[in-house]
Tab-separated table of C-alpha atoms in Angstrom:
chain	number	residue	atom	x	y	z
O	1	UNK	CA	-46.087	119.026	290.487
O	2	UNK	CA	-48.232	120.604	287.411
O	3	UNK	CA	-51.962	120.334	288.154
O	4	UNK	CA	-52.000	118.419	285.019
O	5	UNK	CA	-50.147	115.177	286.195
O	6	UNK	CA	-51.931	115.527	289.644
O	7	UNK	CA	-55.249	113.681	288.812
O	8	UNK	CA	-53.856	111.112	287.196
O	9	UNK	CA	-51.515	110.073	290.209
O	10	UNK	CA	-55.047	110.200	292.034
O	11	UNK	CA	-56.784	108.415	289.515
O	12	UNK	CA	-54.126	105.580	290.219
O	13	UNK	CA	-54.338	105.497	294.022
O	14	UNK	CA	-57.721	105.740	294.556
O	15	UNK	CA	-57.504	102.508	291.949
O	16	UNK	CA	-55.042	100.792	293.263
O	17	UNK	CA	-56.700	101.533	296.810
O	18	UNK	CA	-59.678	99.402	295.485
O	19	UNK	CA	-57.421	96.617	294.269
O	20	UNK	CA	-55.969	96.574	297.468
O	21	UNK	CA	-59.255	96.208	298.932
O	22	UNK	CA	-60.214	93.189	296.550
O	23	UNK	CA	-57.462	91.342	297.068
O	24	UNK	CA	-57.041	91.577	300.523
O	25	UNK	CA	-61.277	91.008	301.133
O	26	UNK	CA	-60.869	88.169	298.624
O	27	UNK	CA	-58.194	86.308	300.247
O	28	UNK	CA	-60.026	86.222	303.656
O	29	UNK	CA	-59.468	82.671	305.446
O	30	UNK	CA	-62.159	80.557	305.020
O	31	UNK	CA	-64.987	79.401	307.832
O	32	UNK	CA	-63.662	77.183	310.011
O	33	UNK	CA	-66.847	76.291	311.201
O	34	UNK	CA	-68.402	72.859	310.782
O	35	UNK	CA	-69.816	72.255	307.551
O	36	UNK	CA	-74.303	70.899	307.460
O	37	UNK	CA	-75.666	70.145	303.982
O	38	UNK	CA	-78.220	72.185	301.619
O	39	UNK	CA	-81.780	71.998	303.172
O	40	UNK	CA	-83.524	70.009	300.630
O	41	UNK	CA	-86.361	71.756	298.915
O	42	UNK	CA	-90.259	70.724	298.545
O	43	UNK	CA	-89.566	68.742	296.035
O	44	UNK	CA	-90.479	71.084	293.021
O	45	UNK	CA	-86.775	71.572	292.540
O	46	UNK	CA	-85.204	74.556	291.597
O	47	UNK	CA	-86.395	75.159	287.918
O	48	UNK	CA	-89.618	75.811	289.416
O	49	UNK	CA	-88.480	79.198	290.819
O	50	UNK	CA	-89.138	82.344	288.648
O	51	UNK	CA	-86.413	85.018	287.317
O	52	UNK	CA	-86.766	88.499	285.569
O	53	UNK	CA	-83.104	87.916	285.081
O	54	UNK	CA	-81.975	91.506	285.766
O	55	UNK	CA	-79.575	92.509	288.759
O	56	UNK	CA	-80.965	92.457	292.075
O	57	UNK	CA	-84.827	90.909	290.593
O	58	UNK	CA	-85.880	88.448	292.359
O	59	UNK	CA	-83.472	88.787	295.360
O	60	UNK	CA	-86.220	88.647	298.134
O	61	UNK	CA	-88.429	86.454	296.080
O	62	UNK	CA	-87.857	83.523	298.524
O	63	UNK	CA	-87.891	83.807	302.315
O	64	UNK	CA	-85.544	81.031	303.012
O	65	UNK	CA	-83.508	80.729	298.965
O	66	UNK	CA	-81.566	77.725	299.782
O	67	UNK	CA	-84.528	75.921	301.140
O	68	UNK	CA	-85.351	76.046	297.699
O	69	UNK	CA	-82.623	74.093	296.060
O	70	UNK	CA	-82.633	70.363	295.201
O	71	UNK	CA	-81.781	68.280	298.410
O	72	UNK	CA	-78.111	66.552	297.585
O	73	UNK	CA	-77.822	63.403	296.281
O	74	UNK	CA	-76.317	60.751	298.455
O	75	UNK	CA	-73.449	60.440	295.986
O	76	UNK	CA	-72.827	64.413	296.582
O	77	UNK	CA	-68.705	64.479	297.620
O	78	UNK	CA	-68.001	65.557	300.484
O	79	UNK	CA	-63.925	66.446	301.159
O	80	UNK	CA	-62.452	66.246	304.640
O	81	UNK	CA	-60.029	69.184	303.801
O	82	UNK	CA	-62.348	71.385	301.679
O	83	UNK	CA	-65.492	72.106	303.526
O	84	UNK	CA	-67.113	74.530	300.996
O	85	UNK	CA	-66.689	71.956	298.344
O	86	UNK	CA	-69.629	71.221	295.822
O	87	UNK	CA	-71.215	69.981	292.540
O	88	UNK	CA	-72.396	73.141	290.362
O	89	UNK	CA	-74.302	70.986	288.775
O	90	UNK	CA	-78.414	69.289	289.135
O	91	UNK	CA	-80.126	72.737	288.586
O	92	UNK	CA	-82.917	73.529	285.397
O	93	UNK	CA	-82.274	76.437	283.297
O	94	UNK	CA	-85.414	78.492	282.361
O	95	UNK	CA	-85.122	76.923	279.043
O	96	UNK	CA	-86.088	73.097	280.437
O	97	UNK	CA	-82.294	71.822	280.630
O	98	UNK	CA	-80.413	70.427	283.235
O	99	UNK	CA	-76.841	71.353	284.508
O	100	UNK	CA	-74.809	68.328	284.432
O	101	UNK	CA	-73.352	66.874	287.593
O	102	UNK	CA	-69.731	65.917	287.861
O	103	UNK	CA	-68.518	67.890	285.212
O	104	UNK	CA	-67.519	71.054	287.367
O	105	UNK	CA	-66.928	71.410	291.309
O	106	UNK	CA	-66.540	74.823	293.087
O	107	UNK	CA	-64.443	74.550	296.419
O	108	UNK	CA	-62.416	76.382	298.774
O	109	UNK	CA	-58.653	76.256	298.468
O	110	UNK	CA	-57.375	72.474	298.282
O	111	UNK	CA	-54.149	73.027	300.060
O	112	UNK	CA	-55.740	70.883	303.359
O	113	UNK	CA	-57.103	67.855	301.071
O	114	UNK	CA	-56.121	64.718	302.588
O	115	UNK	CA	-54.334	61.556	300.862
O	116	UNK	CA	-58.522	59.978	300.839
O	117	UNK	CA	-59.399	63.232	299.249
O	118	UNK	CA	-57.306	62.849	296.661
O	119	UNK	CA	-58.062	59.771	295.759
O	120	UNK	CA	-62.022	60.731	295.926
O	121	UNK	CA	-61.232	63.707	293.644
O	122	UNK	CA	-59.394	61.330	290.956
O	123	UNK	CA	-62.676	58.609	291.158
O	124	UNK	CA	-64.641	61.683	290.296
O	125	UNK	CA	-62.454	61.899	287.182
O	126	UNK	CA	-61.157	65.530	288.179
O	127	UNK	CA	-58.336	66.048	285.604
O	128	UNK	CA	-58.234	70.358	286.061
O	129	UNK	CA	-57.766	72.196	288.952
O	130	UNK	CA	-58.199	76.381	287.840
O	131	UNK	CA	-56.893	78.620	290.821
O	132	UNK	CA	-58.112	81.844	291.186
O	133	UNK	CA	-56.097	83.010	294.179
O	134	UNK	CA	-53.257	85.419	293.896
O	135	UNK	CA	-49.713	84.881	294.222
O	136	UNK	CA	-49.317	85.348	298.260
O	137	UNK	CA	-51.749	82.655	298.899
O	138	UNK	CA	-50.808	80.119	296.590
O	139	UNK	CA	-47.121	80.362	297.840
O	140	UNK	CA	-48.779	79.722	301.911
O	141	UNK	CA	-51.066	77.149	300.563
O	142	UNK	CA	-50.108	75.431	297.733
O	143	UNK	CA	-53.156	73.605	295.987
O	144	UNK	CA	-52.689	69.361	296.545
O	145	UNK	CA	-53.904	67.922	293.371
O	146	UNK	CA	-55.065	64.460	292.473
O	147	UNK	CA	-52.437	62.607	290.644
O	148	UNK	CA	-52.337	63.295	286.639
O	149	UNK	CA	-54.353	66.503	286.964
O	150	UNK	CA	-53.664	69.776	285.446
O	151	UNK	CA	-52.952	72.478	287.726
O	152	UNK	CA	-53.854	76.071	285.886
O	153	UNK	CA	-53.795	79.927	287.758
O	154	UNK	CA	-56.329	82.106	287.108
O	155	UNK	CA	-55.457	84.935	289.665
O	156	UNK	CA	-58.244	87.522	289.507
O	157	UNK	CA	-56.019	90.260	291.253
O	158	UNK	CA	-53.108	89.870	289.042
O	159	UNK	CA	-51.399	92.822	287.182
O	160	UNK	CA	-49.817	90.754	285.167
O	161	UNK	CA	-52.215	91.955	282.209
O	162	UNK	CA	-51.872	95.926	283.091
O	163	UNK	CA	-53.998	98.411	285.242
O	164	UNK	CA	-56.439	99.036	283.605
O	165	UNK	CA	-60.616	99.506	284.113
O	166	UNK	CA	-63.527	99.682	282.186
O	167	UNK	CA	-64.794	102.824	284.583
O	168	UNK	CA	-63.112	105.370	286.381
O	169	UNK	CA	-62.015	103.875	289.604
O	170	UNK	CA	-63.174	106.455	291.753
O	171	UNK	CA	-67.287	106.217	289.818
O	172	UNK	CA	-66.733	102.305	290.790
O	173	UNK	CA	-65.766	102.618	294.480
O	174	UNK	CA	-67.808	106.019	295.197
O	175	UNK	CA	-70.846	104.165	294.128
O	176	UNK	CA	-69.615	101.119	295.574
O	177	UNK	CA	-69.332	102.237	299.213
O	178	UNK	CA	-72.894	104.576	299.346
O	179	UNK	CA	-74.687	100.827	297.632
O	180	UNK	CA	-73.433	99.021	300.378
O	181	UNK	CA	-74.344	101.817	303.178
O	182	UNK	CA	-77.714	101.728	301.567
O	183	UNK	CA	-78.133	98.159	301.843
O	184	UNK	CA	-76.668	98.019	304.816
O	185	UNK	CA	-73.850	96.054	304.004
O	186	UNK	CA	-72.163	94.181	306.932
O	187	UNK	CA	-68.830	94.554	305.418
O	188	UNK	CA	-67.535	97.588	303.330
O	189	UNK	CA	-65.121	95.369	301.567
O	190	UNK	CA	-67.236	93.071	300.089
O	191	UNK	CA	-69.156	95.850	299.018
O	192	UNK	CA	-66.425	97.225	296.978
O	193	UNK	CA	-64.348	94.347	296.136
O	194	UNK	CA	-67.522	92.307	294.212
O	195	UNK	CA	-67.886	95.157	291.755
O	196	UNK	CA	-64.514	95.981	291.317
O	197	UNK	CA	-64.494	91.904	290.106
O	198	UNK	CA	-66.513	93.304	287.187
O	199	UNK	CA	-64.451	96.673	286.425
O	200	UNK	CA	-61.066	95.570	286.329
O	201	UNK	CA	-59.515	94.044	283.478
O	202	UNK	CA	-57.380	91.500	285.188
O	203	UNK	CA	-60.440	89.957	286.619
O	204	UNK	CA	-61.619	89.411	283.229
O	205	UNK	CA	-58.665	87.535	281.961
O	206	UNK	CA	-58.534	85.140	285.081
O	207	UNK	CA	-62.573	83.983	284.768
O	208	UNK	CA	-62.819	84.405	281.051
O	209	UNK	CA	-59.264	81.804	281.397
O	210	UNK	CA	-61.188	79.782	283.961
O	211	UNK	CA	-64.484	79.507	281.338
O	212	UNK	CA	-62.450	78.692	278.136
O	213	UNK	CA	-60.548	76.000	280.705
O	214	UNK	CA	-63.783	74.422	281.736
O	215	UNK	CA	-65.028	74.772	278.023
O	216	UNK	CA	-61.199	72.971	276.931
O	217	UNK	CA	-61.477	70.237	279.374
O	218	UNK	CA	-63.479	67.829	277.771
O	219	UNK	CA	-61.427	64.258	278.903
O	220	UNK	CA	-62.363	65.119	282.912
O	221	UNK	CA	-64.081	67.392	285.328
O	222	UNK	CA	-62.753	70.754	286.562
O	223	UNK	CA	-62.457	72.220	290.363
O	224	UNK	CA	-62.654	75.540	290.731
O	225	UNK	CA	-61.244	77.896	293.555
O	226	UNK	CA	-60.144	80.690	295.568
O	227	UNK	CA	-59.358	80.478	299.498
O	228	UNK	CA	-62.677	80.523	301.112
O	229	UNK	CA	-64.435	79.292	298.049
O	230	UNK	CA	-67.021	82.203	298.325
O	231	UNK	CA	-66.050	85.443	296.436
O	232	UNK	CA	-64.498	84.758	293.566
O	233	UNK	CA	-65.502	81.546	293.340
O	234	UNK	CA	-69.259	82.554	294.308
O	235	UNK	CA	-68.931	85.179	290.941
O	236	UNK	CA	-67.576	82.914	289.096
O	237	UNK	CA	-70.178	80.271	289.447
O	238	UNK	CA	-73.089	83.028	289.605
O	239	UNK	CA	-72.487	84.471	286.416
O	240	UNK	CA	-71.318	80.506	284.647
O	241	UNK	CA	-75.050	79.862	285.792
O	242	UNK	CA	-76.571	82.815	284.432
O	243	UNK	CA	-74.860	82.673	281.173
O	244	UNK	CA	-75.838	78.547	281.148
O	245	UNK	CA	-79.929	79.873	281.624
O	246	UNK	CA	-80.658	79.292	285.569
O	247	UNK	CA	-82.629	81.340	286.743
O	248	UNK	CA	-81.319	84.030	289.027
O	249	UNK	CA	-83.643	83.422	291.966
O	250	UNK	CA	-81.570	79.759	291.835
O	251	UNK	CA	-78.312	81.838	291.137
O	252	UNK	CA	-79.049	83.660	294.753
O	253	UNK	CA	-79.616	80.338	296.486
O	254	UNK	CA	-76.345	78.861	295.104
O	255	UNK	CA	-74.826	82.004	296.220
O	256	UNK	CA	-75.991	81.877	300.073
O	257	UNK	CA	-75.441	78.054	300.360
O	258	UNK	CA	-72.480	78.888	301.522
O	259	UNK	CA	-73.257	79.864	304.527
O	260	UNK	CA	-75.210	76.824	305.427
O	261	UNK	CA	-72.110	74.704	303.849
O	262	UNK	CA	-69.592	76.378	306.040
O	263	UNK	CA	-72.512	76.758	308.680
O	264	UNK	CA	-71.461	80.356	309.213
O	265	UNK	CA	-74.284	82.686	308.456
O	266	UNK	CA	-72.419	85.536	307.440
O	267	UNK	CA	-70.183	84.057	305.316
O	268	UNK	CA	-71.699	85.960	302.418
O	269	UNK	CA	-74.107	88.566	301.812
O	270	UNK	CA	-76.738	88.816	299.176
O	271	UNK	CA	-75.837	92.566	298.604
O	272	UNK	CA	-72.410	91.713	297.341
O	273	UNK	CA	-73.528	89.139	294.614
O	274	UNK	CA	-75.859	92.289	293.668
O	275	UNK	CA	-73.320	94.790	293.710
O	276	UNK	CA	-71.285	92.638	291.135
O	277	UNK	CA	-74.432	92.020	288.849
O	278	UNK	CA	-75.492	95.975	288.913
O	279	UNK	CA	-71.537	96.788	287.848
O	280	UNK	CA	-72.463	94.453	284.789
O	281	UNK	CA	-75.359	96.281	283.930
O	282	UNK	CA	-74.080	99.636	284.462
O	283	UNK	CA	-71.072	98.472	281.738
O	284	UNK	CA	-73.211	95.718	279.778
O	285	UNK	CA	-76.611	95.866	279.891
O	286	UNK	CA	-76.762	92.216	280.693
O	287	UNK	CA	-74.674	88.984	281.762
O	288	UNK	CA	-74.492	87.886	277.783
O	289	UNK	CA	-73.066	90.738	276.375
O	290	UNK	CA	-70.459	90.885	279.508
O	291	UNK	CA	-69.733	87.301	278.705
O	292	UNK	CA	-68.826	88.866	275.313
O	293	UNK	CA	-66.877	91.831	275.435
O	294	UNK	CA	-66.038	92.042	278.875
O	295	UNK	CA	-64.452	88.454	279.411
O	296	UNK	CA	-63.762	88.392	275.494
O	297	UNK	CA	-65.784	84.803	274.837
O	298	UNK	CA	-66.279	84.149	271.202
O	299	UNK	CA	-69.411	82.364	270.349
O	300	UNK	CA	-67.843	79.084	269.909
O	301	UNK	CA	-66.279	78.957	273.570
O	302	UNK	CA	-70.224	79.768	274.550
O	303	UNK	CA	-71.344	77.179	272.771
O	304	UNK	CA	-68.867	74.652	274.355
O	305	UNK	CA	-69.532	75.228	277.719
O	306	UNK	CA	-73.108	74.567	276.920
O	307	UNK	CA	-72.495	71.930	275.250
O	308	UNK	CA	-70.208	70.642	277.754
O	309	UNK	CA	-72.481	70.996	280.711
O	310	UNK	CA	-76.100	71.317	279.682
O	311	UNK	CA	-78.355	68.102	279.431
């Protein structure tokens, strides 16, 4: 083999090494520990909290972040056979608006709902359910859907739209791996797979799909998933938030929620949201412009989803 086909062949398995390590750290099985609701704050609610809005600001800025968000309401759903279910909704942007409840749910995969959940999900008027899990684990755990709802994939693994990355593979996972040893990272995977979310262009189809869906759905409220409803999802909402104007202090605390949700404390890992938000602003300079020309929003999708779920 000519030395001049050789780094390209090892261009493509180092790459398809760190898709391999995304999908199979993104499809982990969910906690299967009891779920405990979100420690209600002191009462200032979470547009009090400060943000420089760049990647990793603000990350140690509160001692105890989810103490920090607004306690749940009493009408807050709770689903028997989705534990890491919830509103994304009732935070303040730094701008002085509010994120409208019951217009988008984040949740772990909805294969386990029960016939009660169902009919809970359809009173809520959810009429989409976007599924960002690849092809293996929708074909073990087909989503259950509330009668009359949409059912739309969004696989963030999938090939389907080429191999291809904004930086080269190796730069993303080299850096990737000595981040996460210098954070201390508690698993290697996550470390890798949260920034590969950002480099590879598949991932950018399946969340800019899920956005314009969310944007689209104007007659009902969307649910929004992956299998442990923490990863992908977690991205997903963290960077719908950012672009919507909450601060990223409150970004964080949505983030780690899950762990008191699922009530396992390692569930996630504030380093890994990081790594993902330093990828943007390595290729980006900054959530908006990734938004932009990484997903591929036009203005007008923008301004619907803020239109859509801003108060």
């Amino acid at each position: 083999m000519s030395s001049r086909t050789q780094p390209r062949l090892d261009v493509a398995a180092v790459a398809l090494a760190g898709l391999i390590t995304l999908g199979a750290t993104l499809g982990a099985s969910p906690a299967t520990a009891q779920p405990s609701d979100i420690a209600s704050g002191s009462g200032s609610g979470a547009g009090g909290l400060g943000s420089s809005g760049s990647a990793g600001s603000g990350s140690a800025a509160v001692d105890d972040p989810v103490s920090a968000l607004p306690a749940p309401a009493s009408t807050a759903i709770r689903l028997a056979g989705a534990r890491n279910f919830r509103d994304i909704g009732g935070y303040r942007t730094a701008d002085g608006h509010t994120v409208r409840t019951g217009v988008a749910f984040r949740s772990n995969r909805l294969s386990g709902l029960t016939d009660a959940d169902l009919v809970t999900l359809a009173t809520a008027g959810v009429t989409l359910d976007v599924d960002l899990r690849n092809g293996s684990e929708r074909g073990s755990a087909p989503d259950r859907v509330p009668t009359g709802a949409q059912y739309k994939v969004a696989d963030v693994v999938s090939f389907d739209s080429g191999i291809a990355f904004h930086e080269f593979p190796p730069i993303t996972l080299t850096r990737a791996v000595i981040d996460g040893l210098l954070h201390g990272s508690s698993d290697m995977g996550q470390s890798i797979g949260y920034p590969f979310m950002v480099n590879f262009h598949g991932s950018d189809v399946a969340f800019a799909t899920l956005f314009r869906s969310i944007a689209a759905n104007t007659g009902g409220a969307t649910v929004y998933h992956c299998t442990a409803g923490k990863d992908r999802t977690g991205w997903a909402t963290a960077v719908l938030l950012t672009l919507l104007g909450v601060p990223r202090d409150v970004v964080n605390a949505d983030y780690l929620a899950t762990n008191t949700v699922t009530g396992d404390p390692t569930s996630v890992e504030l380093s890994w949201l990081e790594a993902a938000f330093a990828e943007v602003d390595r290729l980006y300079g900054s959530v908006d412009r990734y938004v932009r020309e990484g997903l591929g929003l036009d203005q007008a999708t923008i301004d619907a989803l803020r239109a859509r779920l801003l108060a």
